[in-house]
Every structure is written in C-alpha cells, then in structure tokens.
C-alpha cells in the first residue's frame, strides 16, 4: 500500500475503532497522527508505531520514537512530517482518562494499513507497601 492510499484508510478509522470502543476524541487524535506520519512512510508497510516515553507520570514532555515494520519483517525508524504532532495528540488524550489512568509513563500507538489501531499504556511499578 502506498502512502497516497492512507487517506482512504483514514476514512475506515471510525468503523475500525468502534470495534475496539475508541471514542471520537481518540479517533480524531489518531487520524491527525496518521495524516502526519503518512508523509514519511515507505510505499509498502505492515504497521507503524509511535512510542512516547516520559520520565514521570503526568509529565507533558518526553522522548518519541517512530517505527515502521516493512513487508519483510524489518522494523526501521522513519521521520514524520512534524515530530511534535504525535506526542502532542497522544499526551492530550490523557484528559479523557480517569484519574487512576492518567499516570502512565509510556504510550504506544500501533496502526496497520487497514486503519485498525491500538493504544497501549505503561505505568510505573507500584511501590511496595501500596505507595
């Protein structure tokens, strides 16, 4: 699939996302990220990932990694149109989360050419003694 076909896939995000119960704001954020990333994707790809890693829960800044898996199974970095779009949109989704879910330190967005996507959050380990 080439990068020019991605807009067609974006039209499929809403139906694909509804199967995983994504809300409208998540769909809009992922659509904005996908549009920006489409510019840097190779002609053929299996999936892309955006990994936002922050040092402390609730922080607004951190590192970001853009990876694309090619048809031969290799995973390589790539450059989006604007490296600030994805972290901004993904960190912004924190506002939708319950108080207990907002303390993540890593979020990974994985998207496939059929526009299906997954958001995975990682949290710091709980301290012994319930802290």
Coordinates of C-alpha atoms in Angstrom, one line a residue:
X1 CA 0.0 0.0 0.0
X2 CA 1.5 3.3 -0.8
X3 CA 1.3 6.5 1.2
X4 CA -1.3 8.1 -1.0
X5 CA -3.7 5.3 -0.1
X6 CA -3.5 6.2 3.5
X7 CA -6.3 8.9 3.3
X8 CA -8.6 6.1 2.1
X9 CA -7.6 4.1 5.1
X10 CA -8.3 7.1 7.4
X11 CA -11.9 7.0 6.3
X12 CA -12.0 3.5 7.8
X13 CA -10.7 4.5 11.2
X14 CA -14.1 5.3 12.7
X15 CA -15.6 1.9 11.8
X16 CA -12.4 0.0 12.8
X17 CA -12.1 2.0 16.0
X18 CA -15.7 1.4 17.0
X19 CA -14.9 -2.3 17.2
X20 CA -12.4 -1.6 19.9
X21 CA -14.6 1.1 21.6
X22 CA -12.4 4.1 20.8
X23 CA -14.1 7.3 21.4
X24 CA -14.4 10.2 19.0
X25 CA -11.5 12.2 20.5
X26 CA -9.2 9.1 20.3
X27 CA -10.2 8.6 16.6
X28 CA -9.6 12.3 15.8
X29 CA -6.2 12.2 17.6
X30 CA -5.1 9.0 15.8
X31 CA -6.3 10.4 12.5
X32 CA -4.2 13.5 12.9
X33 CA -1.2 11.4 13.8
X34 CA -1.7 9.1 10.8
X35 CA -2.1 12.0 8.4
X36 CA 1.2 13.5 9.6
X37 CA 3.0 10.1 9.6
X38 CA 1.8 9.2 6.1
X39 CA 4.3 11.6 4.6
X40 CA 7.3 9.6 6.0
X41 CA 6.0 6.1 5.4
X42 CA 7.5 3.9 2.7
X43 CA 5.3 2.7 -0.1
X44 CA 4.6 -0.7 1.5
X45 CA 4.4 -1.3 5.2
X46 CA 2.8 -3.7 7.7
X47 CA 2.4 -1.4 10.7
X48 CA 3.7 1.7 12.2
X49 CA 4.3 2.6 15.8
X50 CA 4.7 5.8 17.7
X51 CA 6.2 5.3 21.2
X52 CA 6.0 8.3 23.6
X53 CA 8.1 7.7 26.7
X54 CA 8.0 10.2 29.5
X55 CA 10.2 10.2 32.7
X56 CA 7.5 10.9 35.2
X57 CA 3.8 10.3 35.4
X58 CA 1.7 13.3 34.3
X59 CA 4.7 15.0 32.5
X60 CA 3.9 16.8 29.3
X61 CA 7.2 16.1 27.5
X62 CA 9.4 13.1 26.8
X63 CA 11.1 11.1 24.1
X64 CA 9.3 9.8 21.0
X65 CA 10.2 7.0 18.6
X66 CA 8.7 6.5 15.1
X67 CA 9.0 2.9 13.8
X68 CA 7.6 1.2 10.7
X69 CA 7.5 -2.5 10.0
X70 CA 8.3 -3.4 6.4
X71 CA 6.8 -6.3 4.5
X72 CA 10.0 -8.3 5.0
X73 CA 9.5 -8.0 8.8
X74 CA 12.3 -5.5 9.4
X75 CA 11.4 -2.6 11.8
X76 CA 13.1 0.7 10.9
X77 CA 12.8 4.3 12.2
X78 CA 11.1 6.9 10.0
X79 CA 10.5 10.6 10.0
X80 CA 7.0 12.1 10.2
X81 CA 6.1 15.5 8.7
X82 CA 6.2 17.1 12.1
X83 CA 7.7 15.2 15.0
X84 CA 5.7 17.3 17.5
X85 CA 2.2 16.2 16.3
X86 CA 2.1 12.6 17.5
X87 CA 3.4 13.3 21.1
X88 CA 1.1 16.3 21.5
X89 CA -2.0 14.4 20.4
X90 CA -1.2 11.3 22.4
X91 CA -0.4 13.1 25.6
X92 CA -3.5 15.2 25.1
X93 CA -5.6 12.0 25.3
X94 CA -4.7 11.9 29.0
X95 CA -7.5 14.4 29.6
X96 CA -10.1 11.7 28.7
X97 CA -8.7 9.2 31.1
X98 CA -9.9 8.7 34.6
X99 CA -7.6 10.0 37.4
X100 CA -6.3 6.5 38.1
X101 CA -5.3 6.0 34.4
X102 CA -3.6 9.3 33.8
X103 CA -0.2 8.4 35.5
X104 CA 1.2 6.5 32.6
X105 CA 4.9 6.9 31.6
X106 CA 4.7 5.3 28.1
X107 CA 2.1 5.1 25.4
X108 CA 2.4 3.1 22.2
X109 CA 0.2 3.7 19.2
X110 CA 0.2 0.9 16.7
X111 CA -1.6 1.2 13.4
X112 CA -2.0 -1.2 10.4
X113 CA -2.7 -0.3 6.8
X114 CA -6.4 -1.2 7.2
X115 CA -6.6 1.7 9.7
X116 CA -7.0 -0.5 12.8
X117 CA -5.1 0.8 15.7
X118 CA -4.3 0.1 19.3
X119 CA -3.2 2.3 22.2
X120 CA -1.2 0.7 25.0
X121 CA -0.3 2.5 28.2
X122 CA 2.5 1.5 30.6
X123 CA 2.6 2.7 34.2
X124 CA 5.5 2.9 36.7
X125 CA 5.7 -0.1 39.0
X126 CA 3.8 0.3 42.3
X127 CA 6.0 0.8 45.3
X128 CA 5.9 -1.9 48.0
X129 CA 3.5 -1.1 50.8
X130 CA 0.8 0.4 48.5
X131 CA 2.6 3.6 47.7

